[in-house]
Each structure stands twice: as structure tokens, then as C-alpha cells.
PDB file of C-alpha atoms and ligand atoms in Angstrom:
ATOM      1  CA  UNK A  18    -149.798-114.271-190.821  1.00 44.00           C
ATOM      2  CA  UNK A  19    -150.971-115.306-187.383  1.00 46.00           C
ATOM      3  CA  UNK A  20    -148.929-114.496-184.438  1.00 51.00           C
ATOM      4  CA  UNK A  21    -149.694-117.801-182.958  1.00 51.00           C
ATOM      5  CA  UNK A  22    -147.714-120.804-184.277  1.00 58.00           C
ATOM      6  CA  UNK A  23    -149.397-123.699-182.432  1.00 62.00           C
ATOM      7  CA  UNK A  24    -152.090-124.812-179.907  1.00 61.00           C
ATOM      8  CA  UNK A  25    -149.707-124.523-177.034  1.00 64.00           C
ATOM      9  CA  UNK A  26    -149.357-120.829-177.818  1.00 61.00           C
ATOM     10  CA  UNK A  27    -153.017-120.614-178.434  1.00 57.00           C
ATOM     11  CA  UNK A  28    -153.638-121.968-174.977  1.00 61.00           C
ATOM     12  CA  UNK A  29    -151.269-119.408-173.544  1.00 61.00           C
ATOM     13  CA  UNK A  30    -152.987-116.436-175.120  1.00 59.00           C
ATOM     14  CA  UNK A  31    -156.546-117.733-174.838  1.00 69.00           C
ATOM     15  CA  UNK A  32    -159.339-117.677-177.400  1.00 76.00           C
ATOM     16  CA  UNK A  33    -158.447-116.108-180.830  1.00 77.00           C
ATOM     17  CA  UNK A  34    -159.864-112.757-181.408  1.00 82.00           C
ATOM     18  CA  UNK A  35    -159.587-112.830-185.155  1.00 86.00           C
ATOM     19  CA  UNK A  36    -159.222-115.493-187.847  1.00 87.00           C
ATOM     20  CA  UNK A  37    -155.540-114.676-188.410  1.00 87.00           C
ATOM     21  CA  UNK A  38    -154.791-115.809-184.808  1.00 82.00           C
ATOM     22  CA  UNK A  39    -156.159-119.425-185.652  1.00 82.00           C
ATOM     23  CA  UNK A  40    -153.284-121.844-186.220  1.00 81.00           C
ATOM     24  CA  UNK A  41    -152.884-123.612-189.508  1.00 82.00           C
ATOM     25  CA  UNK A  42    -154.641-127.068-189.625  1.00 83.00           C
ATOM     26  CA  UNK A  43    -153.574-130.309-191.213  1.00 81.00           C
ATOM     27  CA  UNK A  44    -153.617-130.771-194.801  1.00 77.00           C
ATOM     28  CA  UNK A  45    -155.028-133.960-196.661  1.00 71.00           C
ATOM     29  CA  UNK A  46    -153.629-134.208-200.256  1.00 71.00           C
ATOM     30  CA  UNK A  47    -155.941-135.379-202.987  1.00 71.00           C
ATOM     31  CA  UNK A  48    -155.740-138.657-205.016  1.00 68.00           C
ATOM     32  CA  UNK A  49    -154.321-140.617-202.043  1.00 73.00           C
ATOM     33  CA  UNK A  50    -157.334-142.996-202.298  1.00 76.00           C
ATOM     34  CA  UNK A  51    -155.998-144.142-205.704  1.00 82.00           C
ATOM     35  CA  UNK A  52    -153.529-146.444-203.896  1.00 84.00           C
ATOM     36  CA  UNK A  53    -155.990-148.018-201.475  1.00 86.00           C
ATOM     37  CA  UNK A  54    -156.940-151.587-202.429  1.00 91.00           C
ATOM     38  CA  UNK A  55    -160.634-151.249-201.452  1.00 92.00           C
ATOM     39  CA  UNK A  56    -161.393-154.532-203.271  1.00 95.00           C
ATOM     40  CA  UNK A  57    -159.959-156.292-200.190  1.00 94.00           C
ATOM     41  CA  UNK A  58    -163.141-155.305-198.405  1.00 93.00           C
ATOM     42  CA  UNK A  59    -165.350-157.383-200.740  1.00 96.00           C
ATOM     43  CA  UNK A  60    -167.267-160.448-199.564  1.00 97.00           C
ATOM     44  CA  UNK A  61    -169.287-160.901-202.771  1.00 97.00           C
ATOM     45  CA  UNK A  62    -167.980-160.454-206.267  1.00 98.00           C
ATOM     46  CA  UNK A  63    -169.657-159.066-209.381  1.00 98.00           C
ATOM     47  CA  UNK A  64    -169.080-161.486-212.347  1.00 98.00           C
ATOM     48  CA  UNK A  65    -169.703-159.893-215.684  1.00 98.00           C
ATOM     49  CA  UNK A  66    -171.021-161.853-218.610  1.00 98.00           C
ATOM     50  CA  UNK A  67    -169.832-160.339-221.866  1.00 97.00           C
ATOM     51  CA  UNK A  68    -172.343-162.367-223.955  1.00 98.00           C
ATOM     52  CA  UNK A  69    -175.271-160.785-222.195  1.00 98.00           C
ATOM     53  CA  UNK A  70    -173.938-157.244-221.852  1.00 98.00           C
ATOM     54  CA  UNK A  71    -175.406-154.633-224.290  1.00 97.00           C
ATOM     55  CA  UNK A  72    -172.886-152.038-222.982  1.00 95.00           C
ATOM     56  CA  UNK A  73    -175.799-149.699-221.906  1.00 97.00           C
ATOM     57  CA  UNK A  74    -173.374-148.192-219.246  1.00 97.00           C
ATOM     58  CA  UNK A  75    -175.912-148.150-216.516  1.00 98.00           C
ATOM     59  CA  UNK A  76    -173.443-150.095-214.184  1.00 98.00           C
ATOM     60  CA  UNK A  77    -170.582-147.775-215.075  1.00 97.00           C
ATOM     61  CA  UNK A  78    -172.840-144.680-214.247  1.00 97.00           C
ATOM     62  CA  UNK A  79    -173.993-146.210-210.921  1.00 97.00           C
ATOM     63  CA  UNK A  80    -170.913-147.776-209.621  1.00 97.00           C
ATOM     64  CA  UNK A  81    -169.750-145.842-206.583  1.00 94.00           C
ATOM     65  CA  UNK A  82    -166.069-146.888-206.972  1.00 91.00           C
ATOM     66  CA  UNK A  83    -165.470-146.401-210.633  1.00 92.00           C
ATOM     67  CA  UNK A  84    -164.835-150.140-210.909  1.00 97.00           C
ATOM     68  CA  UNK A  85    -166.463-150.912-214.167  1.00 98.00           C
ATOM     69  CA  UNK A  86    -163.898-150.805-216.858  1.00 97.00           C
ATOM     70  CA  UNK A  87    -164.209-149.663-220.441  1.00 97.00           C
ATOM     71  CA  UNK A  88    -162.284-149.731-223.575  1.00 96.00           C
ATOM     72  CA  UNK A  89    -161.263-146.671-225.717  1.00 96.00           C
ATOM     73  CA  UNK A  90    -164.612-146.870-227.380  1.00 94.00           C
ATOM     74  CA  UNK A  91    -166.604-146.628-224.156  1.00 92.00           C
ATOM     75  CA  UNK A  92    -167.637-150.384-224.316  1.00 96.00           C
ATOM     76  CA  UNK A  93    -167.889-152.180-220.908  1.00 97.00           C
ATOM     77  CA  UNK A  94    -164.992-154.645-220.576  1.00 97.00           C
ATOM     78  CA  UNK A  95    -165.460-155.924-217.020  1.00 97.00           C
ATOM     79  CA  UNK A  96    -164.710-155.126-213.312  1.00 98.00           C
ATOM     80  CA  UNK A  97    -161.609-153.731-211.721  1.00 97.00           C
ATOM     81  CA  UNK A  98    -161.302-155.887-208.741  1.00 97.00           C
ATOM     82  CA  UNK A  99    -158.687-153.847-207.122  1.00 96.00           C
ATOM     83  CA  UNK A 100    -161.261-151.176-206.216  1.00 96.00           C
ATOM     84  CA  UNK A 101    -164.627-152.984-206.285  1.00 97.00           C
ATOM     85  CA  UNK A 102    -166.026-153.338-202.931  1.00 96.00           C
ATOM     86  CA  UNK A 103    -168.881-155.780-203.859  1.00 97.00           C
ATOM     87  CA  UNK A 104    -171.755-153.500-203.138  1.00 97.00           C
ATOM     88  CA  UNK A 105    -173.804-155.089-205.853  1.00 98.00           C
ATOM     89  CA  UNK A 106    -175.421-151.922-207.385  1.00 98.00           C
ATOM     90  CA  UNK A 107    -174.043-152.823-210.817  1.00 98.00           C
ATOM     91  CA  UNK A 108    -175.893-156.167-210.641  1.00 98.00           C
ATOM     92  CA  UNK A 109    -179.034-154.533-209.378  1.00 98.00           C
ATOM     93  CA  UNK A 110    -179.210-151.969-212.259  1.00 98.00           C
ATOM     94  CA  UNK A 111    -178.250-154.215-214.995  1.00 98.00           C
ATOM     95  CA  UNK A 112    -181.302-154.490-217.341  1.00 98.00           C
ATOM     96  CA  UNK A 113    -179.784-157.813-218.966  1.00 98.00           C
ATOM     97  CA  UNK A 114    -178.827-159.493-215.805  1.00 98.00           C
ATOM     98  CA  UNK A 115    -175.280-159.606-217.172  1.00 98.00           C
ATOM     99  CA  UNK A 116    -173.687-159.129-213.747  1.00 98.00           C
ATOM    100  CA  UNK A 117    -174.061-161.946-211.161  1.00 98.00           C
ATOM    101  CA  UNK A 118    -172.936-161.473-207.515  1.00 98.00           C
ATOM    102  CA  UNK A 119    -171.153-164.594-206.225  1.00 98.00           C
ATOM    103  CA  UNK A 120    -169.450-165.219-202.894  1.00 98.00           C
ATOM    104  CA  UNK A 121    -165.853-164.081-202.820  1.00 95.00           C
ATOM    105  CA  UNK A 122    -164.843-167.438-201.187  1.00 95.00           C
ATOM    106  CA  UNK A 123    -165.584-169.188-204.579  1.00 96.00           C
ATOM    107  CA  UNK A 124    -162.552-167.431-206.066  1.00 93.00           C
ATOM    108  CA  UNK A 125    -160.094-167.783-203.159  1.00 84.00           C
TER     109      UNK A 125
HETATM  110  S1  SF4 B  24    -175.730-152.643-216.891  1.00 69.37           S
HETATM  111 FE1  SF4 B  24    -175.416-154.530-217.677  1.00 69.37          FE
HETATM  112  S2  SF4 B  24    -175.863-154.521-219.841  1.00 69.37           S
HETATM  113 FE2  SF4 B  24    -175.415-152.495-219.164  1.00 69.37          FE
HETATM  114  S3  SF4 B  24    -173.276-152.140-219.418  1.00 69.37           S
HETATM  115 FE3  SF4 B  24    -173.504-152.946-217.399  1.00 69.37          FE
HETATM  116  S4  SF4 B  24    -173.271-155.223-217.611  1.00 69.37           S
HETATM  117 FE4  SF4 B  24    -173.561-154.284-219.640  1.00 69.37          FE
HETATM  118  S1  SF4 B  25    -170.159-154.369-206.985  1.00 69.37           S
HETATM  119 FE1  SF4 B  25    -170.312-152.070-206.486  1.00 69.37          FE
HETATM  120  S2  SF4 B  25    -168.221-151.395-206.478  1.00 69.37           S
HETATM  121 FE2  SF4 B  25    -168.209-153.451-207.546  1.00 69.37          FE
HETATM  122  S3  SF4 B  25    -168.251-152.890-209.791  1.00 69.37           S
HETATM  123 FE3  SF4 B  25    -170.402-153.294-208.939  1.00 69.37          FE
HETATM  124  S4  SF4 B  25    -171.205-151.280-208.298  1.00 69.37           S
HETATM  125 FE4  SF4 B  25    -169.003-151.150-208.615  1.00 69.37          FE
END
């Protein structure tokens, strides 16, 4: 392990001569984004129309936030508004126009 414990010590000893002298950096743990309600950023909301949907899964594939929900058979069931940021990609790719983007204010 490195003989240097922190940046103050690094400053004292100067530039590290080998990688073992570089102090340990911070650690970001995975899965922390799961608790972030990114849906609060949304200004327009995708509204899914079950009657028009043919469950082609294009919206599910393209959604950058994994916000299109499905049942155990892989059929689309709607939108998870906890994560959906309202980017509108799902509505753009839907071949049946089964998703309509509406102002979030309508649902306040
Ligand atoms: S892209 Fe449209 S038709 Fe296809 S699953 Fe999504 S909402 Fe349904
Ligand atoms: S609006 Fe964007 S984030 Fe929301 S469900 Fe559609 S593709 Fe996903």
C-alpha cells in the first residue's frame, strides 16, 4: 500500500513517483440513482393510450430512463412517472401515436 495517506502528505513529498504513491480517491456506489425522483424534472408528460397500443416495445427500447412499464408477459402497461423526465422520445417513436405529450400543468 502507498506510503502516502492524503493530499497534505502528497504536497509534502511532492509529485508521486509511482502509482502506489497516489492516494485513494472517492468511491461512488452503484444503484444510488434508483432513489432519485427524476420525474420531478418533467414539464411535459407522456400519456399512454392502451386502446391504440400494439405493444411493439419501441418506446420501451428507446426510453432512456426505463420508464415504460410492462407486465410479466412483456406487454406495455404505461409510464412510470417517478422516473420519466418527459423527453418525448417514446411519443416520437410510437408507430401508432399511442403516446401523447401533454403539458405537466394539466395534471397539477
Ligand atoms: S411504441 Fe406505441 S404501440 Fe409500441 S409499445 Fe409503445 S405505446 Fe405501444
Ligand atoms: S417521455 Fe422520455 S423518459 Fe418519459 S417515458 Fe417517454 S421516453 Fe421515457
